[in-house]
Amino acid sequence: MKVTYVHHSCFVVELKEHILVFDYFPGDSLDSIRFHGCLPDLDPRKHVFFFASHAHKDHFHTEIFSYLRSLPDVTYVLSKDIRLTAALKREAGLIFADKARIKRVGPLTSHEYQDLKVETLRSNEEGVAFVVEVEGLRIFHAGDLSWWNWGDEGELLGEISGRNYKRELRRLKGRHIDLAFIPLDPRLGNGASSGIKYFLRHEICDLVFPMHLWQQYDLITELKRDPEISDLKDKIVEMDRENIVFDIPDER
């Protein structure tokens, strides 16, 4: 298994027969920050799946549809809050025949596409989180599902967010997760690590990739030094740049 951290919340997971691309957008899409990661070459012999957890510009862009013309077996799994308007379809160059490759999913639903299973959780921000089962692995991408703990300025909102976050994670209880991608957002200040630490403590997971970092990779180092999770720090994957690639051995 090979995992490529592209940027922000975008990861590519390449398996023997499948390639999974989560929440890709081009790095120049946002006004406030410039990302430099790019997608690796996607093997046309494999089943390629693009996942988009919600419509925010730092999680979805119509550029993903460009692969409709170059990959013979590509499927798009999009949260239903992503509205494929006539203008968006024109921008993406979509034609009627492409409709069969685009799957729309809402929260708390289950789907099967070929030999891949997808379950969705309800995000407490926008859209969905994905639980993907394929080739004997279970992969969790949280999208914007997190404990949005804004501290004193939003104490009540943080409490509500935490309650909703914990409720959704209970749907994973008792299930082994091989890889998880979980937000660690620096904008939350002292509350940045609340969600990822809760996940580490309450879910059975081999490796956790922090994401939604806005390029502040020092937060991962700080997290691994946190005494509250000292016994779990080896589960946290440390990243320090975009387009870093991790070769992960199959130990099953």
Short mmCIF file of C-alpha atoms in Angstrom, two decimals:
data_model
loop_
_atom_site.label_atom_id
_atom_site.label_comp_id
_atom_site.label_asym_id
_atom_site.label_seq_id
_atom_site.Cartn_x
_atom_site.Cartn_y
_atom_site.Cartn_z
CA MET A 1 0.00 0.00 0.00
CA LYS A 2 1.26 3.44 -0.92
CA VAL A 3 -0.14 6.65 0.56
CA THR A 4 0.64 10.02 -1.00
CA TYR A 5 -0.06 13.17 0.98
CA VAL A 6 -0.88 15.69 -1.75
CA HIS A 7 -1.86 18.70 0.37
CA HIS A 8 -4.33 19.83 3.02
CA SER A 9 -6.93 17.01 3.23
CA CYS A 10 -6.06 15.34 -0.07
CA PHE A 11 -4.52 11.88 0.05
CA VAL A 12 -4.06 9.18 -2.57
CA VAL A 13 -4.16 5.57 -1.40
CA GLU A 14 -2.82 3.12 -3.97
CA LEU A 15 -3.53 -0.57 -3.49
CA LYS A 16 -2.93 -3.62 -5.66
CA GLU A 17 -6.03 -3.12 -7.80
CA HIS A 18 -7.48 0.21 -6.67
CA ILE A 19 -6.51 3.86 -6.31
CA LEU A 20 -8.49 6.06 -3.94
CA VAL A 21 -8.22 9.86 -4.20
CA PHE A 22 -9.74 11.86 -1.34
CA ASP A 23 -10.74 15.54 -1.44
CA TYR A 24 -8.50 16.79 -4.24
CA PHE A 25 -8.43 20.40 -5.37
CA PRO A 26 -5.72 22.28 -7.30
CA GLY A 27 -3.38 24.24 -5.06
CA ASP A 28 -4.18 27.64 -6.54
CA SER A 29 -7.93 27.39 -5.88
CA LEU A 30 -7.96 29.40 -2.65
CA ASP A 31 -7.37 33.11 -2.23
CA SER A 32 -5.84 32.87 1.25
CA ILE A 33 -3.11 30.27 0.74
CA ARG A 34 -1.20 28.52 -2.03
CA PHE A 35 -0.67 24.77 -1.96
CA HIS A 36 1.93 23.11 -4.17
CA GLY A 37 1.07 19.41 -4.05
CA CYS A 38 -0.04 17.62 -7.19
CA LEU A 39 -1.63 14.28 -7.90
CA PRO A 40 0.74 11.41 -8.70
CA ASP A 41 0.34 9.50 -11.94
CA LEU A 42 -2.79 7.35 -11.68
CA ASP A 43 -2.32 3.87 -13.14
CA PRO A 44 -4.97 3.41 -15.88
CA ARG A 45 -4.95 -0.36 -15.29
CA LYS A 46 -6.47 0.08 -11.83
CA HIS A 47 -9.95 0.95 -10.56
CA VAL A 48 -9.72 4.65 -9.67
CA PHE A 49 -12.15 6.28 -7.22
CA PHE A 50 -12.34 10.00 -6.49
CA PHE A 51 -14.06 10.93 -3.23
CA ALA A 52 -15.24 14.45 -2.36
CA SER A 53 -16.58 14.87 1.17
CA HIS A 54 -18.27 18.24 0.61
CA ALA A 55 -18.43 21.31 -1.59
CA HIS A 56 -15.91 23.58 0.17
CA LYS A 57 -13.19 24.82 -2.18
CA ASP A 58 -10.47 23.15 -0.09
CA HIS A 59 -12.10 19.74 -0.61
CA PHE A 60 -13.64 19.71 -4.10
CA HIS A 61 -12.87 21.05 -7.56
CA THR A 62 -14.19 20.21 -11.01
CA GLU A 63 -10.64 19.43 -12.16
CA ILE A 64 -11.15 15.88 -10.92
CA PHE A 65 -13.48 15.27 -13.86
CA SER A 66 -10.62 15.74 -16.32
CA TYR A 67 -9.69 12.11 -15.60
CA LEU A 68 -12.92 10.94 -17.25
CA ARG A 69 -11.13 11.17 -20.60
CA SER A 70 -7.85 9.55 -19.59
CA LEU A 71 -8.81 6.72 -17.24
CA PRO A 72 -10.91 3.80 -18.53
CA ASP A 73 -12.25 2.87 -15.09
CA VAL A 74 -12.86 5.92 -12.92
CA THR A 75 -15.73 6.51 -10.50
CA TYR A 76 -16.64 9.65 -8.56
CA VAL A 77 -18.27 9.44 -5.12
CA LEU A 78 -19.53 12.90 -4.23
CA SER A 79 -21.39 14.19 -1.22
CA LYS A 80 -24.88 15.35 -2.18
CA ASP A 81 -24.19 18.91 -1.04
CA ILE A 82 -21.97 19.25 -4.14
CA ARG A 83 -24.48 20.66 -6.62
CA LEU A 84 -23.68 19.72 -10.20
CA THR A 85 -25.32 22.75 -11.75
CA ALA A 86 -25.51 23.33 -15.47
CA ALA A 87 -22.73 25.90 -15.19
CA LEU A 88 -20.51 23.51 -13.23
CA LYS A 89 -21.12 20.76 -15.77
CA ARG A 90 -20.10 23.08 -18.58
CA GLU A 91 -16.99 24.11 -16.65
CA ALA A 92 -16.06 20.47 -16.09
CA GLY A 93 -16.86 19.41 -19.66
CA LEU A 94 -19.32 16.79 -18.45
CA ILE A 95 -21.56 15.05 -20.96
CA PHE A 96 -24.65 12.91 -20.42
CA ALA A 97 -22.66 9.66 -20.73
CA ASP A 98 -20.54 10.68 -17.72
CA LYS A 99 -23.54 10.52 -15.41
CA ALA A 100 -23.13 6.77 -14.83
CA ARG A 101 -19.68 7.30 -13.33
CA ILE A 102 -20.78 9.93 -10.81
CA LYS A 103 -22.31 8.61 -7.60
CA ARG A 104 -24.06 10.93 -5.16
CA VAL A 105 -24.13 9.96 -1.48
CA GLY A 106 -25.82 11.44 1.55
CA PRO A 107 -24.99 10.93 5.22
CA LEU A 108 -25.64 7.65 7.04
CA THR A 109 -25.88 5.55 3.89
CA SER A 110 -24.09 2.48 2.52
CA HIS A 111 -23.17 1.74 -1.08
CA GLU A 112 -21.33 -0.85 -3.15
CA TYR A 113 -19.45 -0.01 -6.33
CA GLN A 114 -17.89 -3.04 -7.97
CA ASP A 115 -15.94 -4.68 -5.12
CA LEU A 116 -15.67 -1.50 -3.04
CA LYS A 117 -17.96 -0.65 -0.13
CA VAL A 118 -18.62 2.89 1.06
CA GLU A 119 -20.38 3.94 4.24
CA THR A 120 -20.95 7.58 5.13
CA LEU A 121 -21.09 9.38 8.45
CA ARG A 122 -22.75 12.75 8.96
CA SER A 123 -20.32 15.64 9.15
CA ASN A 124 -20.90 18.25 11.85
CA GLU A 125 -19.63 20.87 9.40
CA GLU A 126 -20.62 20.09 5.78
CA GLY A 127 -21.20 16.93 3.77
CA VAL A 128 -20.07 13.49 4.87
CA ALA A 129 -17.16 11.42 6.16
CA PHE A 130 -16.21 8.23 4.32
CA VAL A 131 -15.61 4.68 5.54
CA VAL A 132 -14.22 2.69 2.61
CA GLU A 133 -13.73 -1.08 2.59
CA VAL A 134 -11.67 -2.51 -0.25
CA GLU A 135 -9.08 -5.28 -0.70
CA GLY A 136 -9.52 -6.35 2.92
CA LEU A 137 -8.78 -2.87 4.31
CA ARG A 138 -10.95 -0.31 6.07
CA ILE A 139 -10.06 3.33 5.48
CA PHE A 140 -11.66 6.33 7.18
CA HIS A 141 -11.52 9.87 5.76
CA ALA A 142 -13.23 12.34 8.07
CA GLY A 143 -13.65 15.22 5.61
CA ASP A 144 -14.71 18.11 7.86
CA LEU A 145 -16.09 15.86 10.59
CA SER A 146 -14.18 17.03 13.64
CA TRP A 147 -14.43 18.47 17.11
CA TRP A 148 -14.62 22.13 16.18
CA ASN A 149 -13.51 23.38 19.57
CA TRP A 150 -13.02 27.12 19.17
CA GLY A 151 -12.21 27.70 22.85
CA ASP A 152 -13.66 30.45 25.02
CA GLU A 153 -15.08 32.47 22.14
CA GLY A 154 -17.30 29.61 21.08
CA GLU A 155 -17.60 27.47 24.20
CA LEU A 156 -21.21 26.44 23.60
CA LEU A 157 -20.62 25.76 19.91
CA GLY A 158 -17.54 23.73 20.79
CA GLU A 159 -19.54 21.66 23.25
CA ILE A 160 -22.24 20.96 20.69
CA SER A 161 -19.66 20.16 18.03
CA GLY A 162 -17.88 17.75 20.36
CA ARG A 163 -21.11 16.00 21.23
CA ASN A 164 -22.00 15.54 17.57
CA TYR A 165 -18.48 14.40 16.72
CA LYS A 166 -18.52 11.73 19.43
CA ARG A 167 -21.96 10.55 18.30
CA GLU A 168 -20.73 9.96 14.76
CA LEU A 169 -17.57 8.16 15.87
CA ARG A 170 -19.67 5.75 17.92
CA ARG A 171 -20.80 4.34 14.57
CA LEU A 172 -17.23 3.03 14.18
CA LYS A 173 -17.10 1.44 17.61
CA GLY A 174 -15.47 -1.99 17.65
CA ARG A 175 -14.42 -1.89 14.00
CA HIS A 176 -10.76 -2.07 13.10
CA ILE A 177 -9.56 0.78 10.87
CA ASP A 178 -6.31 0.40 8.96
CA LEU A 179 -5.87 4.04 7.95
CA ALA A 180 -7.59 7.19 9.18
CA PHE A 181 -7.32 10.77 7.99
CA ILE A 182 -8.37 13.17 10.76
CA PRO A 183 -8.37 17.01 10.94
CA LEU A 184 -5.80 18.85 13.06
CA ASP A 185 -6.73 22.45 12.36
CA PRO A 186 -4.43 25.23 13.67
CA ARG A 187 -7.23 27.81 13.53
CA LEU A 188 -8.71 26.20 16.67
CA GLY A 189 -5.76 27.26 18.80
CA ASN A 190 -5.60 25.25 22.00
CA GLY A 191 -8.54 23.17 20.79
CA ALA A 192 -6.82 22.04 17.59
CA SER A 193 -6.00 18.53 18.81
CA SER A 194 -9.26 17.75 20.66
CA GLY A 195 -10.80 15.77 17.82
CA ILE A 196 -7.76 13.75 16.80
CA LYS A 197 -6.89 12.89 20.40
CA TYR A 198 -10.44 11.69 21.03
CA PHE A 199 -10.24 9.54 17.91
CA LEU A 200 -6.94 8.00 18.99
CA ARG A 201 -8.32 7.18 22.41
CA HIS A 202 -11.64 5.69 21.31
CA GLU A 203 -11.15 4.02 17.92
CA ILE A 204 -9.20 0.92 16.90
CA CYS A 205 -6.86 2.24 14.24
CA ASP A 206 -3.37 1.30 13.02
CA LEU A 207 -2.27 4.61 11.47
CA VAL A 208 -3.65 8.13 11.75
CA PHE A 209 -2.72 10.84 9.26
CA PRO A 210 -3.38 14.38 10.55
CA MET A 211 -4.86 16.67 7.89
CA HIS A 212 -6.46 20.10 7.36
CA LEU A 213 -3.23 21.56 8.75
CA TRP A 214 -3.04 24.65 6.54
CA GLN A 215 0.69 23.78 6.09
CA GLN A 216 1.47 24.06 9.81
CA TYR A 217 3.22 20.71 10.14
CA ASP A 218 4.75 21.58 13.50
CA LEU A 219 1.34 20.76 14.98
CA ILE A 220 2.02 17.08 14.30
CA THR A 221 5.27 17.21 16.25
CA GLU A 222 3.47 18.93 19.14
CA LEU A 223 0.73 16.32 19.05
CA LYS A 224 3.20 13.43 19.24
CA ARG A 225 4.77 15.06 22.31
CA ASP A 226 1.42 15.47 24.10
CA PRO A 227 1.59 13.42 27.34
CA GLU A 228 -2.14 12.66 27.09
CA ILE A 229 -1.50 10.32 24.17
CA SER A 230 2.11 9.29 24.81
CA ASP A 231 1.14 5.63 24.55
CA LEU A 232 -0.46 6.22 21.13
CA LYS A 233 2.05 8.54 19.47
CA ASP A 234 3.47 5.80 17.23
CA LYS A 235 0.11 5.59 15.46
CA ILE A 236 0.45 9.18 14.25
CA VAL A 237 2.07 9.62 10.85
CA GLU A 238 4.37 12.63 10.72
CA MET A 239 4.44 14.78 7.59
CA ASP A 240 6.58 17.84 6.91
CA ARG A 241 5.87 18.66 3.26
CA GLU A 242 3.44 18.18 0.41
CA ASN A 243 3.69 15.22 -1.98
CA ILE A 244 5.42 13.04 0.59
CA VAL A 245 4.93 9.32 -0.13
CA PHE A 246 4.60 6.55 2.46
CA ASP A 247 5.13 2.91 1.53
CA ILE A 248 3.19 0.89 4.07
CA PRO A 249 3.84 -2.86 4.27
CA ASP A 250 0.90 -5.23 4.39
CA GLU A 251 1.30 -7.02 7.71
CA ARG A 252 -1.91 -9.04 7.54
#
